[in-house]
Amino acid sequence: MWATALALWGLVATTNRTQRRNKGPPISNEPVFVIDFENVRGKSGFVLSHQRTLEALKVWSHGKQVVLATDHGDVSSSFVLPEFSMVFCGNHRKADDCIVNDILPMLTTATENHLVLRTIVITGDRPLMQRCQRVSRFIEIGSPIRLL
């Protein structure tokens, strides 16, 4: 979970300053896109390589707040890159678990599951969509087809 915290630190820190100033949980006009990376590749039939998908997402994410979550990695880790943040969930967890258990709770308030930041999860995975909606009914779901 510490890896996810690092990836989201800049987004949440900025929002927390705004929240203290406004005395309430703000909803940013600019959404945070949380992308199920392997699901996006899967929608292409895995024709797109990791490299090609990352290159396409770099272009698409320009000017957006984006967190990519992927199933892979020897250990749970994250990287904050100029284009987006990347969370590797490690060998024992899937991206779905990182998204639902780590990333989304950091983007919601502790009470009433209101979003601190407008959040759009990009996935075509129906069980993940349902799990996200259980975290907060305000989470939006986006189609990975639009990214391809």
GROMACS .gro file of N, CA and C in nm:
model
  444
    1MET      N    1   0.081  -0.119   0.000
    1MET     CA    2   0.000   0.000   0.000
    1MET      C    3   0.087   0.126   0.000
    2TRP      N    4   0.205   0.120   0.058
    2TRP     CA    5   0.292   0.238   0.060
    2TRP      C    6   0.328   0.282  -0.081
    3ALA      N    7   0.339   0.184  -0.172
    3ALA     CA    8   0.372   0.218  -0.310
    3ALA      C    9   0.260   0.299  -0.374
    4THR      N   10   0.137   0.260  -0.346
    4THR     CA   11   0.023   0.332  -0.399
    4THR      C   12   0.018   0.472  -0.338
    5ALA      N   13   0.048   0.481  -0.210
    5ALA     CA   14   0.047   0.612  -0.144
    5ALA      C   15   0.146   0.706  -0.211
    6LEU      N   16   0.262   0.656  -0.246
    6LEU     CA   17   0.362   0.739  -0.314
    6LEU      C   18   0.309   0.788  -0.448
    7ALA      N   19   0.244   0.699  -0.523
    7ALA     CA   20   0.193   0.736  -0.655
    7ALA      C   21   0.085   0.844  -0.646
    8LEU      N   22   0.007   0.842  -0.538
    8LEU     CA   23  -0.103   0.937  -0.524
    8LEU      C   24  -0.068   1.058  -0.440
    9TRP      N   25   0.050   1.062  -0.383
    9TRP     CA   26   0.086   1.166  -0.288
    9TRP      C   27   0.063   1.307  -0.342
   10GLY      N   28   0.108   1.335  -0.462
   10GLY     CA   29   0.092   1.469  -0.518
   10GLY      C   30  -0.053   1.506  -0.538
   11LEU      N   31  -0.136   1.412  -0.584
   11LEU     CA   32  -0.277   1.441  -0.607
   11LEU      C   33  -0.349   1.469  -0.476
   12VAL      N   34  -0.328   1.384  -0.376
   12VAL     CA   35  -0.399   1.396  -0.249
   12VAL      C   36  -0.346   1.515  -0.169
   13ALA      N   37  -0.216   1.540  -0.174
   13ALA     CA   38  -0.160   1.653  -0.099
   13ALA      C   39  -0.219   1.785  -0.148
   14THR      N   40  -0.229   1.801  -0.278
   14THR     CA   41  -0.289   1.923  -0.333
   14THR      C   42  -0.434   1.936  -0.291
   15THR      N   43  -0.508   1.827  -0.297
   15THR     CA   44  -0.648   1.829  -0.260
   15THR      C   45  -0.666   1.857  -0.112
   16ASN      N   46  -0.581   1.800  -0.027
   16ASN     CA   47  -0.594   1.823   0.117
   16ASN      C   48  -0.574   1.970   0.151
   17ARG      N   49  -0.483   2.040   0.082
   17ARG     CA   50  -0.465   2.183   0.106
   17ARG      C   51  -0.592   2.258   0.068
   18THR      N   52  -0.651   2.222  -0.045
   18THR     CA   53  -0.775   2.285  -0.089
   18THR      C   54  -0.888   2.255   0.009
   19GLN      N   55  -0.894   2.132   0.057
   19GLN     CA   56  -0.999   2.092   0.150
   19GLN      C   57  -0.993   2.174   0.278
   20ARG      N   58  -0.873   2.194   0.333
   20ARG     CA   59  -0.858   2.274   0.456
   20ARG      C   60  -0.903   2.418   0.431
   21ARG      N   61  -0.868   2.472   0.316
   21ARG     CA   62  -0.903   2.610   0.283
   21ARG      C   63  -1.055   2.626   0.266
   22ASN      N   64  -1.120   2.528   0.203
   22ASN     CA   65  -1.263   2.537   0.176
   22ASN      C   66  -1.350   2.474   0.285
   23LYS      N   67  -1.288   2.412   0.385
   23LYS     CA   68  -1.360   2.348   0.495
   23LYS      C   69  -1.462   2.245   0.447
   24GLY      N   70  -1.426   2.167   0.350
   24GLY     CA   71  -1.514   2.062   0.301
   24GLY      C   72  -1.444   1.982   0.194
   25PRO      N   73  -1.496   1.863   0.164
   25PRO     CA   74  -1.430   1.781   0.063
   25PRO      C   75  -1.460   1.832  -0.078
   26PRO      N   76  -1.358   1.884  -0.149
   26PRO     CA   77  -1.382   1.935  -0.283
   26PRO      C   78  -1.393   1.822  -0.385
   27ILE      N   79  -1.461   1.849  -0.489
   27ILE     CA   80  -1.460   1.761  -0.606
   27ILE      C   81  -1.385   1.839  -0.713
   28SER      N   82  -1.271   1.788  -0.751
   28SER     CA   83  -1.192   1.855  -0.854
   28SER      C   84  -1.266   1.849  -0.987
   29ASN      N   85  -1.260   1.956  -1.063
   29ASN     CA   86  -1.318   1.955  -1.198
   29ASN      C   87  -1.238   1.863  -1.289
   30GLU      N   88  -1.111   1.852  -1.261
   30GLU     CA   89  -1.023   1.766  -1.341
   30GLU      C   90  -1.021   1.628  -1.276
   31PRO      N   91  -1.069   1.526  -1.346
   31PRO     CA   92  -1.075   1.394  -1.284
   31PRO      C   93  -0.939   1.327  -1.274
   32VAL      N   94  -0.931   1.232  -1.184
   32VAL     CA   95  -0.819   1.140  -1.178
   32VAL      C   96  -0.864   1.015  -1.252
   33PHE      N   97  -0.787   0.974  -1.351
   33PHE     CA   98  -0.817   0.852  -1.426
   33PHE      C   99  -0.733   0.740  -1.366
   34VAL      N  100  -0.799   0.636  -1.319
   34VAL     CA  101  -0.732   0.517  -1.266
   34VAL      C  102  -0.752   0.408  -1.372
   35ILE      N  103  -0.642   0.365  -1.432
   35ILE     CA  104  -0.650   0.276  -1.549
   35ILE      C  105  -0.602   0.136  -1.513
   36ASP      N  106  -0.687   0.037  -1.540
   36ASP     CA  107  -0.652  -0.104  -1.528
   36ASP      C  108  -0.571  -0.138  -1.654
   37PHE      N  109  -0.441  -0.127  -1.641
   37PHE     CA  110  -0.350  -0.131  -1.757
   37PHE      C  111  -0.365  -0.259  -1.840
   38GLU      N  112  -0.361  -0.375  -1.777
   38GLU     CA  113  -0.368  -0.500  -1.853
   38GLU      C  114  -0.507  -0.519  -1.915
   39ASN      N  115  -0.611  -0.466  -1.853
   39ASN     CA  116  -0.744  -0.474  -1.912
   39ASN      C  117  -0.750  -0.393  -2.041
   40VAL      N  118  -0.684  -0.278  -2.043
   40VAL     CA  119  -0.678  -0.197  -2.165
   40VAL      C  120  -0.608  -0.276  -2.275
   41ARG      N  121  -0.495  -0.337  -2.241
   41ARG     CA  122  -0.424  -0.420  -2.340
   41ARG      C  123  -0.511  -0.536  -2.385
   42GLY      N  124  -0.584  -0.595  -2.290
   42GLY     CA  125  -0.670  -0.709  -2.322
   42GLY      C  126  -0.779  -0.674  -2.422
   43LYS      N  127  -0.829  -0.552  -2.415
   43LYS     CA  128  -0.933  -0.510  -2.510
   43LYS      C  129  -0.880  -0.502  -2.653
   44SER      N  130  -0.747  -0.497  -2.668
   44SER     CA  131  -0.687  -0.501  -2.802
   44SER      C  132  -0.657  -0.644  -2.844
   45GLY      N  133  -0.697  -0.741  -2.759
   45GLY     CA  134  -0.662  -0.880  -2.787
   45GLY      C  135  -0.515  -0.906  -2.757
   46PHE      N  136  -0.454  -0.822  -2.675
   46PHE     CA  137  -0.312  -0.825  -2.640
   46PHE      C  138  -0.223  -0.812  -2.763
   47VAL      N  139  -0.277  -0.749  -2.868
   47VAL     CA  140  -0.198  -0.719  -2.987
   47VAL      C  141  -0.098  -0.609  -2.954
   48LEU      N  142  -0.140  -0.514  -2.871
   48LEU     CA  143  -0.051  -0.404  -2.832
   48LEU      C  144   0.048  -0.452  -2.726
   49SER      N  145   0.175  -0.424  -2.747
   49SER     CA  146   0.277  -0.458  -2.648
   49SER      C  147   0.266  -0.362  -2.530
   50HIS      N  148   0.335  -0.396  -2.422
   50HIS     CA  149   0.340  -0.303  -2.308
   50HIS      C  150   0.395  -0.168  -2.353
   51GLN      N  151   0.504  -0.171  -2.429
   51GLN     CA  152   0.568  -0.048  -2.474
   51GLN      C  153   0.474   0.037  -2.559
   52ARG      N  154   0.407  -0.026  -2.653
   52ARG     CA  155   0.317   0.048  -2.742
   52ARG      C  156   0.198   0.107  -2.665
   53THR      N  157   0.146   0.031  -2.569
   53THR     CA  158   0.035   0.080  -2.488
   53THR      C  159   0.081   0.198  -2.403
   54LEU      N  160   0.200   0.188  -2.343
   54LEU     CA  161   0.252   0.300  -2.264
   54LEU      C  162   0.272   0.424  -2.349
   55GLU      N  163   0.324   0.407  -2.470
   55GLU     CA  164   0.343   0.522  -2.560
   55GLU      C  165   0.210   0.588  -2.593
   56ALA      N  166   0.108   0.508  -2.621
   56ALA     CA  167  -0.025   0.563  -2.652
   56ALA      C  168  -0.083   0.634  -2.530
   57LEU      N  169  -0.064   0.576  -2.411
   57LEU     CA  170  -0.116   0.639  -2.289
   57LEU      C  171  -0.042   0.767  -2.254
   58LYS      N  172   0.085   0.776  -2.289
   58LYS     CA  173   0.159   0.901  -2.266
   58LYS      C  174   0.096   1.015  -2.345
   59VAL      N  175   0.061   0.987  -2.469
   59VAL     CA  176  -0.003   1.089  -2.553
   59VAL      C  177  -0.142   1.121  -2.498
   60TRP      N  178  -0.221   1.018  -2.469
   60TRP     CA  179  -0.358   1.038  -2.421
   60TRP      C  180  -0.361   1.111  -2.287
   61SER      N  181  -0.266   1.084  -2.200
   61SER     CA  182  -0.270   1.137  -2.064
   61SER      C  183  -0.219   1.281  -2.053
   62HIS      N  184  -0.171   1.338  -2.162
   62HIS     CA  185  -0.117   1.474  -2.157
   62HIS      C  186  -0.219   1.570  -2.094
   63GLY      N  187  -0.178   1.636  -1.988
   63GLY     CA  188  -0.265   1.732  -1.920
   63GLY      C  189  -0.367   1.670  -1.827
   64LYS      N  190  -0.363   1.537  -1.810
   64LYS     CA  191  -0.458   1.468  -1.723
   64LYS      C  192  -0.385   1.412  -1.602
   65GLN      N  193  -0.461   1.384  -1.496
   65GLN     CA  194  -0.408   1.315  -1.378
   65GLN      C  195  -0.439   1.167  -1.396
   66VAL      N  196  -0.335   1.085  -1.412
   66VAL     CA  197  -0.354   0.944  -1.448
   66VAL      C  198  -0.271   0.856  -1.356
   67VAL      N  199  -0.335   0.747  -1.310
   67VAL     CA  200  -0.266   0.642  -1.236
   67VAL      C  201  -0.290   0.512  -1.310
   68LEU      N  202  -0.181   0.446  -1.352
   68LEU     CA  203  -0.190   0.315  -1.416
   68LEU      C  204  -0.164   0.209  -1.311
   69ALA      N  205  -0.251   0.109  -1.304
   69ALA     CA  206  -0.231  -0.003  -1.212
   69ALA      C  207  -0.212  -0.129  -1.295
   70THR      N  208  -0.108  -0.204  -1.264
   70THR     CA  209  -0.080  -0.326  -1.340
   70THR      C  210  -0.056  -0.443  -1.245
   71ASP      N  211  -0.087  -0.563  -1.295
   71ASP     CA  212  -0.076  -0.685  -1.215
   71ASP      C  213   0.069  -0.724  -1.189
   72HIS      N  214   0.159  -0.677  -1.264
   72HIS     CA  215   0.296  -0.728  -1.263
   72HIS      C  216   0.386  -0.657  -1.163
   73GLY      N  217   0.506  -0.709  -1.151
   73GLY     CA  218   0.609  -0.652  -1.065
   73GLY      C  219   0.653  -0.756  -0.963
   74ASP      N  220   0.783  -0.761  -0.939
   74ASP     CA  221   0.834  -0.856  -0.840
   74ASP      C  222   0.785  -0.822  -0.700
   75VAL      N  223   0.774  -0.692  -0.674
   75VAL     CA  224   0.723  -0.644  -0.545
   75VAL      C  225   0.628  -0.529  -0.573
   76SER      N  226   0.547  -0.496  -0.475
   76SER     CA  227   0.459  -0.380  -0.487
   76SER      C  228   0.546  -0.255  -0.492
   77SER      N  229   0.529  -0.175  -0.597
   77SER     CA  230   0.610  -0.054  -0.611
   77SER      C  231   0.536   0.046  -0.698
   78SER      N  232   0.585   0.169  -0.697
   78SER     CA  233   0.523   0.270  -0.783
   78SER      C  234   0.627   0.370  -0.829
   79PHE      N  235   0.592   0.439  -0.936
   79PHE     CA  236   0.678   0.540  -0.993
   79PHE      C  237   0.593   0.659  -1.034
   80VAL      N  238   0.640   0.776  -1.002
   80VAL     CA  239   0.573   0.898  -1.044
   80VAL      C  240   0.652   0.951  -1.163
   81LEU      N  241   0.592   0.946  -1.280
   81LEU     CA  242   0.655   0.990  -1.404
   81LEU      C  243   0.593   1.122  -1.447
   82PRO      N  244   0.654   1.194  -1.537
   82PRO     CA  245   0.595   1.321  -1.581
   82PRO      C  246   0.455   1.303  -1.641
   83GLU      N  247   0.432   1.193  -1.711
   83GLU     CA  248   0.305   1.173  -1.780
   83GLU      C  249   0.197   1.113  -1.691
   84PHE      N  250   0.235   1.026  -1.596
   84PHE     CA  251   0.139   0.956  -1.510
   84PHE      C  252   0.213   0.888  -1.397
   85SER      N  253   0.135   0.836  -1.303
   85SER     CA  254   0.191   0.752  -1.197
   85SER      C  255   0.164   0.607  -1.234
   86MET      N  256   0.256   0.519  -1.199
   86MET     CA  257   0.243   0.377  -1.233
   86MET      C  258   0.255   0.297  -1.105
   87VAL      N  259   0.158   0.208  -1.081
   87VAL     CA  260   0.158   0.123  -0.963
   87VAL      C  261   0.172  -0.022  -1.009
   88PHE      N  262   0.277  -0.088  -0.963
   88PHE     CA  263   0.295  -0.231  -0.988
   88PHE      C  264   0.248  -0.302  -0.862
   89CYS      N  265   0.153  -0.392  -0.877
   89CYS     CA  266   0.088  -0.453  -0.760
   89CYS      C  267   0.163  -0.572  -0.705
   90GLY      N  268   0.267  -0.616  -0.771
   90GLY     CA  269   0.348  -0.727  -0.720
   90GLY      C  270   0.296  -0.862  -0.765
   91ASN      N  271   0.365  -0.967  -0.719
   91ASN     CA  272   0.332  -1.103  -0.761
   91ASN      C  273   0.205  -1.159  -0.699
   92HIS      N  274   0.168  -1.114  -0.582
   92HIS     CA  275   0.061  -1.178  -0.507
   92HIS      C  276  -0.072  -1.104  -0.513
   93ARG      N  277  -0.077  -0.993  -0.585
   93ARG     CA  278  -0.201  -0.915  -0.595
   93ARG      C  279  -0.226  -0.877  -0.739
   94LYS      N  280  -0.354  -0.862  -0.771
   94LYS     CA  281  -0.392  -0.818  -0.904
   94LYS      C  282  -0.417  -0.667  -0.900
   95ALA      N  283  -0.415  -0.606  -1.017
   95ALA     CA  284  -0.443  -0.462  -1.025
   95ALA      C  285  -0.581  -0.431  -0.969
   96ASP      N  286  -0.677  -0.520  -0.990
   96ASP     CA  287  -0.812  -0.501  -0.935
   96ASP      C  288  -0.806  -0.477  -0.785
   97ASP      N  289  -0.725  -0.559  -0.716
   97ASP     CA  290  -0.714  -0.547  -0.570
   97ASP      C  291  -0.649  -0.415  -0.530
   98CYS      N  292  -0.544  -0.375  -0.603
   98CYS     CA  293  -0.479  -0.247  -0.574
   98CYS      C  294  -0.575  -0.131  -0.596
   99ILE      N  295  -0.650  -0.137  -0.704
   99ILE     CA  296  -0.743  -0.029  -0.735
   99ILE      C  297  -0.848  -0.016  -0.625
  100VAL      N  298  -0.911  -0.128  -0.590
  100VAL     CA  299  -1.022  -0.126  -0.495
  100VAL      C  300  -0.975  -0.105  -0.352
  101ASN      N  301  -0.867  -0.171  -0.312
  101ASN     CA  302  -0.825  -0.168  -0.171
  101ASN      C  303  -0.728  -0.056  -0.137
  102ASP      N  304  -0.654  -0.006  -0.235
  102ASP     CA  305  -0.551   0.094  -0.206
  102ASP      C  306  -0.580   0.229  -0.271
  103ILE      N  307  -0.596   0.229  -0.403
  103ILE     CA  308  -0.606   0.356  -0.475
  103ILE      C  309  -0.737   0.428  -0.446
  104LEU      N  310  -0.851   0.362  -0.466
  104LEU     CA  311  -0.979   0.429  -0.448
  104LEU      C  312  -1.002   0.480  -0.305
  105PRO      N  313  -0.968   0.403  -0.202
  105PRO     CA  314  -0.987   0.458  -0.067
  105PRO      C  315  -0.905   0.585  -0.041
  106MET      N  316  -0.791   0.599  -0.107
  106MET     CA  317  -0.711   0.721  -0.089
  106MET      C  318  -0.774   0.841  -0.160
  107LEU      N  319  -0.865   0.814  -0.254
  107LEU     CA  320  -0.930   0.922  -0.327
  107LEU      C  321  -1.070   0.953  -0.272
  108THR      N  322  -1.107   0.886  -0.164
  108THR     CA  323  -1.236   0.911  -0.101
  108THR      C  324  -1.213   0.962   0.040
  109THR      N  325  -1.311   1.030   0.096
  109THR     CA  326  -1.300   1.077   0.233
  109THR      C  327  -1.327   0.961   0.327
  110ALA      N  328  -1.294   0.980   0.452
  110ALA     CA  329  -1.314   0.875   0.551
  110ALA      C  330  -1.462   0.855   0.584
  111THR      N  331  -1.544   0.955   0.559
  111THR     CA  332  -1.685   0.944   0.593
  111THR      C  333  -1.772   0.954   0.469
  112GLU      N  334  -1.874   0.876   0.464
  112GLU     CA  335  -1.977   0.880   0.361
  112GLU      C  336  -1.926   0.848   0.221
  113ASN      N  337  -1.802   0.804   0.208
  113ASN     CA  338  -1.746   0.766   0.079
  113ASN      C  339  -1.761   0.872  -0.030
  114HIS      N  340  -1.754   1.000   0.008
  114HIS     CA  341  -1.755   1.106  -0.092
  114HIS      C  342  -1.616   1.112  -0.154
  115LEU      N  343  -1.613   1.137  -0.282
  115LEU     CA  344  -1.484   1.148  -0.350
  115LEU      C  345  -1.417   1.279  -0.315
  116VAL      N  346  -1.289   1.272  -0.285
  116VAL     CA  347  -1.208   1.391  -0.266
  116VAL      C  348  -1.173   1.447  -0.404
  117LEU      N  349  -1.144   1.359  -0.496
  117LEU     CA  350  -1.115   1.395  -0.634
  117LEU      C  351  -1.212   1.319  -0.724
  118ARG      N  352  -1.262   1.385  -0.826
  118ARG     CA  353  -1.347   1.315  -0.923
  118ARG      C  354  -1.265   1.201  -0.982
  119THR      N  355  -1.318   1.081  -0.977
  119THR     CA  356  -1.242   0.962  -1.013
  119THR      C  357  -1.313   0.882  -1.121
  120ILE      N  358  -1.239   0.851  -1.227
  120ILE     CA  359  -1.291   0.768  -1.335
  120ILE      C  360  -1.200   0.646  -1.347
  121VAL      N  361  -1.256   0.528  -1.328
  121VAL     CA  362  -1.181   0.404  -1.342
  121VAL      C  363  -1.203   0.354  -1.485
  122ILE      N  364  -1.092   0.333  -1.555
  122ILE     CA  365  -1.098   0.285  -1.694
  122ILE      C  366  -1.076   0.134  -1.692
  123THR      N  367  -1.183   0.060  -1.720
  123THR     CA  368  -1.176  -0.086  -1.724
  123THR      C  369  -1.296  -0.141  -1.799
  124GLY      N  370  -1.281  -0.259  -1.854
  124GLY     CA  371  -1.392  -0.330  -1.914
  124GLY      C  372  -1.429  -0.452  -1.830
  125ASP      N  373  -1.367  -0.465  -1.715
  125ASP     CA  374  -1.384  -0.579  -1.625
  125ASP      C  375  -1.507  -0.556  -1.537
  126ARG      N  376  -1.616  -0.627  -1.567
  126ARG     CA  377  -1.741  -0.606  -1.495
  126ARG      C  378  -1.730  -0.630  -1.344
  127PRO      N  379  -1.665  -0.738  -1.298
  127PRO     CA  380  -1.651  -0.754  -1.153
  127PRO      C  381  -1.575  -0.638  -1.088
  128LEU      N  382  -1.473  -0.586  -1.156
  128LEU     CA  383  -1.401  -0.470  -1.102
  128LEU      C  384  -1.493  -0.348  -1.096
  129MET      N  385  -1.574  -0.328  -1.199
  129MET     CA  386  -1.670  -0.216  -1.198
  129MET      C  387  -1.760  -0.224  -1.074
  130GLN      N  388  -1.810  -0.343  -1.047
  130GLN     CA  389  -1.900  -0.362  -0.932
  130GLN      C  390  -1.826  -0.336  -0.800
  131ARG      N  391  -1.703  -0.383  -0.789
  131ARG     CA  392  -1.625  -0.360  -0.668
  131ARG      C  393  -1.598  -0.211  -0.648
  132CYS      N  394  -1.571  -0.139  -0.757
  132CYS     CA  395  -1.547   0.005  -0.748
  132CYS      C  396  -1.672   0.077  -0.698
  133GLN      N  397  -1.788   0.038  -0.748
  133GLN     CA  398  -1.912   0.102  -0.707
  133GLN      C  399  -1.943   0.076  -0.559
  134ARG      N  400  -1.892  -0.035  -0.506
  134ARG     CA  401  -1.910  -0.060  -0.362
  134ARG      C  402  -1.821   0.030  -0.278
  135VAL      N  403  -1.707   0.073  -0.332
  135VAL     CA  404  -1.621   0.166  -0.260
  135VAL      C  405  -1.690   0.301  -0.249
  136SER      N  406  -1.744   0.349  -0.359
  136SER     CA  407  -1.819   0.475  -0.361
  136SER      C  408  -1.910   0.477  -0.482
  137ARG      N  409  -2.035   0.512  -0.460
  137ARG     CA  410  -2.129   0.517  -0.571
  137ARG      C  411  -2.098   0.632  -0.666
  138PHE      N  412  -2.008   0.721  -0.626
  138PHE     CA  413  -1.974   0.836  -0.708
  138PHE      C  414  -1.861   0.808  -0.807
  139ILE      N  415  -1.799   0.693  -0.797
  139ILE     CA  416  -1.691   0.659  -0.890
  139ILE      C  417  -1.752   0.634  -1.029
  140GLU      N  418  -1.691   0.696  -1.128
  140GLU     CA  419  -1.736   0.680  -1.266
  140GLU      C  420  -1.653   0.570  -1.333
  141ILE      N  421  -1.714   0.504  -1.429
  141ILE     CA  422  -1.645   0.399  -1.504
  141ILE      C  423  -1.633   0.443  -1.649
  142GLY      N  424  -1.512   0.429  -1.704
  142GLY     CA  425  -1.487   0.465  -1.843
  142GLY      C  426  -1.446   0.342  -1.922
  143SER      N  427  -1.472   0.344  -2.050
  143SER     CA  428  -1.441   0.232  -2.138
  143SER      C  429  -1.297   0.237  -2.185
  144PRO      N  430  -1.228   0.122  -2.181
  144PRO     CA  431  -1.092   0.119  -2.234
  144PRO      C  432  -1.087   0.130  -2.387
  145ILE      N  433  -1.198   0.105  -2.453
  145ILE     CA  434  -1.202   0.112  -2.599
  145ILE      C  435  -1.165   0.252  -2.646
  146ARG      N  436  -1.206   0.355  -2.570
  146ARG     CA  437  -1.177   0.492  -2.609
  146ARG      C  438  -1.026   0.522  -2.607
  147LEU      N  439  -0.951   0.447  -2.530
  147LEU     CA  440  -0.806   0.470  -2.522
  147LEU      C  441  -0.732   0.408  -2.639
  148LEU      N  442  -0.794   0.312  -2.703
  148LEU     CA  443  -0.726   0.241  -2.812
  148LEU      C  444  -0.751   0.313  -2.940
   0.00000   0.00000   0.00000
